Coordinates of C-alpha atoms and ligand atoms in Angstrom, one line a residue:
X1 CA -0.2 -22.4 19.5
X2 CA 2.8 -20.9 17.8
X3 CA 3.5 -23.3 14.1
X4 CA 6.9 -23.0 13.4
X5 CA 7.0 -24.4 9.9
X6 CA 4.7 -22.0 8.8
X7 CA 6.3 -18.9 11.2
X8 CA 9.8 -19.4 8.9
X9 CA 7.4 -18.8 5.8
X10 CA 7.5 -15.6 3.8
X11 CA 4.6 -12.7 3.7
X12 CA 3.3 -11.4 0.6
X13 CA 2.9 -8.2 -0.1
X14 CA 2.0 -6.4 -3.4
X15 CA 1.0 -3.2 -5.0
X16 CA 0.3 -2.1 -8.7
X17 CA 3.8 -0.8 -8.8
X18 CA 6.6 1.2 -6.4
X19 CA 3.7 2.3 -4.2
X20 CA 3.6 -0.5 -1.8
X21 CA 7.0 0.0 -0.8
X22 CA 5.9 2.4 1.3
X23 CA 3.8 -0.7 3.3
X24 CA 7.4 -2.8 2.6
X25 CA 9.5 -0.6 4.6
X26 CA 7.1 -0.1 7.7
X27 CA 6.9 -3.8 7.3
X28 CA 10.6 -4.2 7.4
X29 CA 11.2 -1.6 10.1
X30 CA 8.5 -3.2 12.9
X31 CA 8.8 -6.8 12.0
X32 CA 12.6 -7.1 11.7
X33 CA 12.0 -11.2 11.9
X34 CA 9.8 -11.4 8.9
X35 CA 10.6 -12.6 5.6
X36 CA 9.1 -11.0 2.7
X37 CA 8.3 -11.5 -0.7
X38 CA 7.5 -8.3 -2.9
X39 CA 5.7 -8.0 -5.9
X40 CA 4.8 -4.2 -7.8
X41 CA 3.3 -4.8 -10.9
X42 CA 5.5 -2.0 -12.7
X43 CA 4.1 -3.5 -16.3
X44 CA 0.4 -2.6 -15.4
X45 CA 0.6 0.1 -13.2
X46 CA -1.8 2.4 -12.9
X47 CA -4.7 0.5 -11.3
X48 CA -6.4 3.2 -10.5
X49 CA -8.6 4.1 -13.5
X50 CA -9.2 0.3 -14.1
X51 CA -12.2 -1.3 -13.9
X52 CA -13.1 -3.5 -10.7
X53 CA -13.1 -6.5 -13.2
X54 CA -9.4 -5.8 -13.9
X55 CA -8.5 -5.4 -10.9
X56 CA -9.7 -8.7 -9.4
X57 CA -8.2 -10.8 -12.4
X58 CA -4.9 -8.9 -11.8
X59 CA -4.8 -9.5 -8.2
X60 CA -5.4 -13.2 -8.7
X61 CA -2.4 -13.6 -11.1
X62 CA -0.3 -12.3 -8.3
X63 CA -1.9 -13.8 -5.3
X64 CA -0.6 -17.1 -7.7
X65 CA 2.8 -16.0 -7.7
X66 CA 3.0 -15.2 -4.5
X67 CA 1.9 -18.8 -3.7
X68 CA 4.5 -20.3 -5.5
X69 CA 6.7 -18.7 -2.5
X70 CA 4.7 -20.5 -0.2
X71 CA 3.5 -17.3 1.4
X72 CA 1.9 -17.7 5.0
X73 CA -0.2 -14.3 4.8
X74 CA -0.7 -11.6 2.1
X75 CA -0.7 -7.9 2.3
X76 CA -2.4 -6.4 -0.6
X77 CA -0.4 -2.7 -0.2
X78 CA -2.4 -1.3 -3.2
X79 CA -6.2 0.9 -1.8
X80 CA -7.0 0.6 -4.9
X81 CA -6.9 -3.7 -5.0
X82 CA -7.8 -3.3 -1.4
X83 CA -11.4 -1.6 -2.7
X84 CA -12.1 -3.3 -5.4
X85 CA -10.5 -6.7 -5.0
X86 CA -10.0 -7.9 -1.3
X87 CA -13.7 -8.5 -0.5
X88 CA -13.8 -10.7 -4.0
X89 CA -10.5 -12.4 -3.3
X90 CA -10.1 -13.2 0.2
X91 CA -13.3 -15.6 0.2
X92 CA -10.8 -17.8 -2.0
X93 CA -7.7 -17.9 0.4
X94 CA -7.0 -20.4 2.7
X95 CA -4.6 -18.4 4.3
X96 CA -5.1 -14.9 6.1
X97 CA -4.9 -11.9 3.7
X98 CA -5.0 -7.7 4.8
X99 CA -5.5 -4.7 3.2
X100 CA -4.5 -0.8 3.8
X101 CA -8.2 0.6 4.0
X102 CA -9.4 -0.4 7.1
X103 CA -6.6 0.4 9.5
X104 CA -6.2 3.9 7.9
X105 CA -9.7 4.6 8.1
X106 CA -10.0 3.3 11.7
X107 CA -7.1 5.3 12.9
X108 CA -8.7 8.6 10.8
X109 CA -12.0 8.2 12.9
X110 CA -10.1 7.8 16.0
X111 CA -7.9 10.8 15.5
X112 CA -10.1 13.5 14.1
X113 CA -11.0 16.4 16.4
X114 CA -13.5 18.3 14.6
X115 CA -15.2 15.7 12.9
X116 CA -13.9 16.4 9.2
X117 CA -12.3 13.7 7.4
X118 CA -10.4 13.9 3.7
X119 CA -9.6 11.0 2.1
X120 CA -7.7 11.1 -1.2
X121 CA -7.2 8.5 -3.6
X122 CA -7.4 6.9 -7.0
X123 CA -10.4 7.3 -8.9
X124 CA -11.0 3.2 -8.1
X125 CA -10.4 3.8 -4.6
X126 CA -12.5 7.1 -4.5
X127 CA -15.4 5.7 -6.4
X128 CA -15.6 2.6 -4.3
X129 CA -17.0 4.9 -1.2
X130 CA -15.1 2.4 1.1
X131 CA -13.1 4.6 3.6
X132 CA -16.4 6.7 3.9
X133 CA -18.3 3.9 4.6
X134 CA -15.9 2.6 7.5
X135 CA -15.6 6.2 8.9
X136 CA -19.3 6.8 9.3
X137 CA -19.9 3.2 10.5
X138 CA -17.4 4.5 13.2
X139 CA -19.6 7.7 14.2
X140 CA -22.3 8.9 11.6
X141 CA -22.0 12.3 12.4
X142 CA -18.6 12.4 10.7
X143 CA -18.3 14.9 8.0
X144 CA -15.8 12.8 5.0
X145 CA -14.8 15.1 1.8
X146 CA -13.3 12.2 -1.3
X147 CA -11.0 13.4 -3.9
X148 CA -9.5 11.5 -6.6
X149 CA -6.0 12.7 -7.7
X150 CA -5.2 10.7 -10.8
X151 CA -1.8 12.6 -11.4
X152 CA -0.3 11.9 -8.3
X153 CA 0.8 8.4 -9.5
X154 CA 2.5 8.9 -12.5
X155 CA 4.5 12.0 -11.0
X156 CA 5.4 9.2 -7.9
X157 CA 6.7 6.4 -11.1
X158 CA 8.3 9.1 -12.9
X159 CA 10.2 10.1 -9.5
X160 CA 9.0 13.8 -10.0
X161 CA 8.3 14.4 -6.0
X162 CA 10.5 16.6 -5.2
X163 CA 9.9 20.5 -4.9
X164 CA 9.2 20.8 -8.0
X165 CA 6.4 23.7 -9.3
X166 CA 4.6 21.3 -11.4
X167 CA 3.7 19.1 -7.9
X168 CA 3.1 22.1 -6.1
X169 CA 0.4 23.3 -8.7
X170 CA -1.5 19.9 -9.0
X171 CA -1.3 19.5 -5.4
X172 CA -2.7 22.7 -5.0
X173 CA -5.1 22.1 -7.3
X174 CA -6.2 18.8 -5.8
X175 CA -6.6 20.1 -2.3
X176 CA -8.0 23.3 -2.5
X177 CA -11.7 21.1 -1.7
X178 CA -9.7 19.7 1.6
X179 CA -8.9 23.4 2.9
X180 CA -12.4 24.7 2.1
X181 CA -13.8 21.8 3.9
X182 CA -11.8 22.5 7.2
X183 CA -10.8 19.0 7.3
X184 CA -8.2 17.9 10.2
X185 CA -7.3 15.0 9.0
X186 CA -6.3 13.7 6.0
X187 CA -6.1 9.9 4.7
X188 CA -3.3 9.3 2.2
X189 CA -5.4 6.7 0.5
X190 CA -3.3 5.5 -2.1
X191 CA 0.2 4.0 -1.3
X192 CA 2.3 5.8 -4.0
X193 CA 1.4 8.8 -1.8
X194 CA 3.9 9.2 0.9
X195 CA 6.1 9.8 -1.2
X196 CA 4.5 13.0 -1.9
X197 CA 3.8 13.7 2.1
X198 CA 6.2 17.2 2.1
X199 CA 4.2 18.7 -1.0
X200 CA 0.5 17.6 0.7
X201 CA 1.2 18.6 3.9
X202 CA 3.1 21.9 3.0
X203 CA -0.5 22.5 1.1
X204 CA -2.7 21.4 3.6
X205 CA -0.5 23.6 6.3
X206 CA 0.7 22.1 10.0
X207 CA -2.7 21.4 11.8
X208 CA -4.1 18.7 9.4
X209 CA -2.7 15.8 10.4
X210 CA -1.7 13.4 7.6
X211 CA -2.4 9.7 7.9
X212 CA -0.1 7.1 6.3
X213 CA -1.8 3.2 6.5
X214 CA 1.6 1.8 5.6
X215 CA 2.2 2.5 9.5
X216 CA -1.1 0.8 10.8
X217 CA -1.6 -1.9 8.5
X218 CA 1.9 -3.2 9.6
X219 CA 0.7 -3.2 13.1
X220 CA -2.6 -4.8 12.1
X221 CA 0.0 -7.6 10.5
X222 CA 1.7 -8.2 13.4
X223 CA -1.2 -8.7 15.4
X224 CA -2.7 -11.0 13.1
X225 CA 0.6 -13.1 12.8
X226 CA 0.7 -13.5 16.7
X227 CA -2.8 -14.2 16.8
X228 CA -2.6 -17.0 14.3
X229 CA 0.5 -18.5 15.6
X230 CA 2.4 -17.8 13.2
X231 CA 4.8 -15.1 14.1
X232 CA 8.4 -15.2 13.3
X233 CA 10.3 -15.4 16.7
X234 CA 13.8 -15.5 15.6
X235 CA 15.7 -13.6 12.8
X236 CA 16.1 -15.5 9.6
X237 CA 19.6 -16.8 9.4
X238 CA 20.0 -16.5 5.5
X239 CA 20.0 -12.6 6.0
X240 CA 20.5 -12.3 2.3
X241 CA 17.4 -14.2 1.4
X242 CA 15.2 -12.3 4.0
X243 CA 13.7 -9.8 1.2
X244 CA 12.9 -10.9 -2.4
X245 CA 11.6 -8.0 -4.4
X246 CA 9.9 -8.7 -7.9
X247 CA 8.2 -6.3 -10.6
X248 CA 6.4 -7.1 -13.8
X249 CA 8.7 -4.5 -15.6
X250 CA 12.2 -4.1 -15.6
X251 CA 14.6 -4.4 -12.7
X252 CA 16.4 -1.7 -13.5
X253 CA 13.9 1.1 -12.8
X254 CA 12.8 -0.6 -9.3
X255 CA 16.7 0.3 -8.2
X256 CA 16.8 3.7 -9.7
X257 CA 13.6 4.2 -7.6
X258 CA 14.6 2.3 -4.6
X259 CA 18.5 4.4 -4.6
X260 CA 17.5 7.6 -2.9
X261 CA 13.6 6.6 -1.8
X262 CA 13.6 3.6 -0.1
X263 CA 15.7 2.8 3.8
X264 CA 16.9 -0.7 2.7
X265 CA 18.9 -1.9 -0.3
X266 CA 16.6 -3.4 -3.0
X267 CA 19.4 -6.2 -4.7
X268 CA 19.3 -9.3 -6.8
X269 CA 15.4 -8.3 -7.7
X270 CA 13.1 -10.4 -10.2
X271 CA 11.5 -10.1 -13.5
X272 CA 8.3 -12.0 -13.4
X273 CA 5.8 -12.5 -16.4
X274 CA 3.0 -12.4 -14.4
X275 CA 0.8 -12.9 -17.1
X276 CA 1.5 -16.1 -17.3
X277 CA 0.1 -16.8 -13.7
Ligands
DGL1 N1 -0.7 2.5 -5.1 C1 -2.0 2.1 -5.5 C2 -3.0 2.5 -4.4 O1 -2.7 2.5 -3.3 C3 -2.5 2.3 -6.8 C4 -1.9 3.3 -7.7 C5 -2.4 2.9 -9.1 O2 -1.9 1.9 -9.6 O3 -3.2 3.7 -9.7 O4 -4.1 2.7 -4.8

């Protein structure tokens, strides 16, 4: 039975810093009725070489936060808080909470042709084994190469992406074990990487097909809402209010990034001390 009340009520949906916005905008773009509260932790970012510990208290600070929006579902748009956090934290919710790991490694099993899977990552994400564990629970016979690419986040923050030789070379370097392999599919396992999609796939050449979860986890959103009732039907009529974007950081660099990388304009964000959640 569709609840109404609640179907007005905002997602949440947070990453360790600009990352996630790649989840936000597919978000945005297949769920045009949905209201949406953003949070990158820009302060803390990277998450990737911290410890599972870490990663769990900083995920429960901003799960609080994100309450205090009266969110009706969470999206944590962050592999490496999907790894190590999700299974900790979703046993305390009370209402439904997704990740980006499962729907990119189910659409990686269900797309590969010759059996060879890459998954890159964040050393968290990597280490956690979790995308190689859904892929072979999928079909055992599956071949999956891991690589952590700790560089790639920073270059993403710093808004060095573009053709420049310094992406090309650590790219190269990264994904030199991906071509050896023969893998046909590769997942981009941390959010922060579609933003470096022309550089990988100019590397990894025209028949390894690159998967993004931002697209997939959307869809799995969707389907949850409607399943749980508690789909927006109609469009919000506060427009302006739709989209609340926050960072632990300054404002400031969220627009810079936002100007020329994201499809929607990113106004009137927040400054949260989320330590004090
Ligand atoms: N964007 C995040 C991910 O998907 C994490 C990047 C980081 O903070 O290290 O894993």
């Amino acid at each position: 039975m569709q609840d109404i009340g609640r179907a007005q009520a905002p997602i949440g949906v947070f990453d360790s810093g600009v990352g996630g916005l790649t989840v936000a905008a597919e978000i945005m773009r297949q769920l045009p009725n949905e209201r949406m509260v953003y949070f990158g932790d820009t302060a803390r970012v990277p998450y990737g070489s911290k410890s599972k510990d870490t990663v769990i208290r900083f995920s429960r600070q901003i799960i609080r936060y994100l309450k205090t929006w009266n969110v009706k579902a969470i999206v944590v748009a962050c592999n490496t808080a999907s790894a190590l956090a999700l299974p900790e934290i979703q046993k305390e919710l009370d209402i439904p909470i997704i990740g980006v790991i499962e729907p990119g490694a189910m659409v990686a099993a269900a797309s590969t042709k010759n059996g060879k899977i890459g998954i890159i990552g964040t050393e968290g994400t990597i280490n956690s084994h979790i995308h190689t564990r859904l892929i072979k629970e999928q079909n055992s016979s599956f071949e999956v190469t891991e690589k952590a690419c700790p560089l790639f986040v920073p270059l993403v923050e710093e808004g060095l992406f573009l053709d420049t030789p310094v992406v090309d070379t650590i790219a190269g370097h990264y994904l030199d074990i991906m071509k050896e392999k023969d893998v046909d599919t590769l997942i981009l396992g941390c959010t922060h990487y579609p933003f470096l999609r022309e550089t990988i796939g100019k590397v990894m050449g025209d028949r390894v097909r690159l998967v993004n979860p931002a697209y997939e986890t959307a869809r799995a959103l969707g389907n949850l809402l409607k399943e749980q009732g508690i789909a927006s039907e109609e469009s919000p009529h506060d427009k302006e209010k739709q989209y609340i974007f926050s960072v632990s950081d300054e404002v400031q660099k969220l627009y810079q990034f936002a100007k020329n990388r994201f499809p929607f304009p990113v106004e009137n964000a927040l400054q949260i001390n989320i330590e004090e959640y």
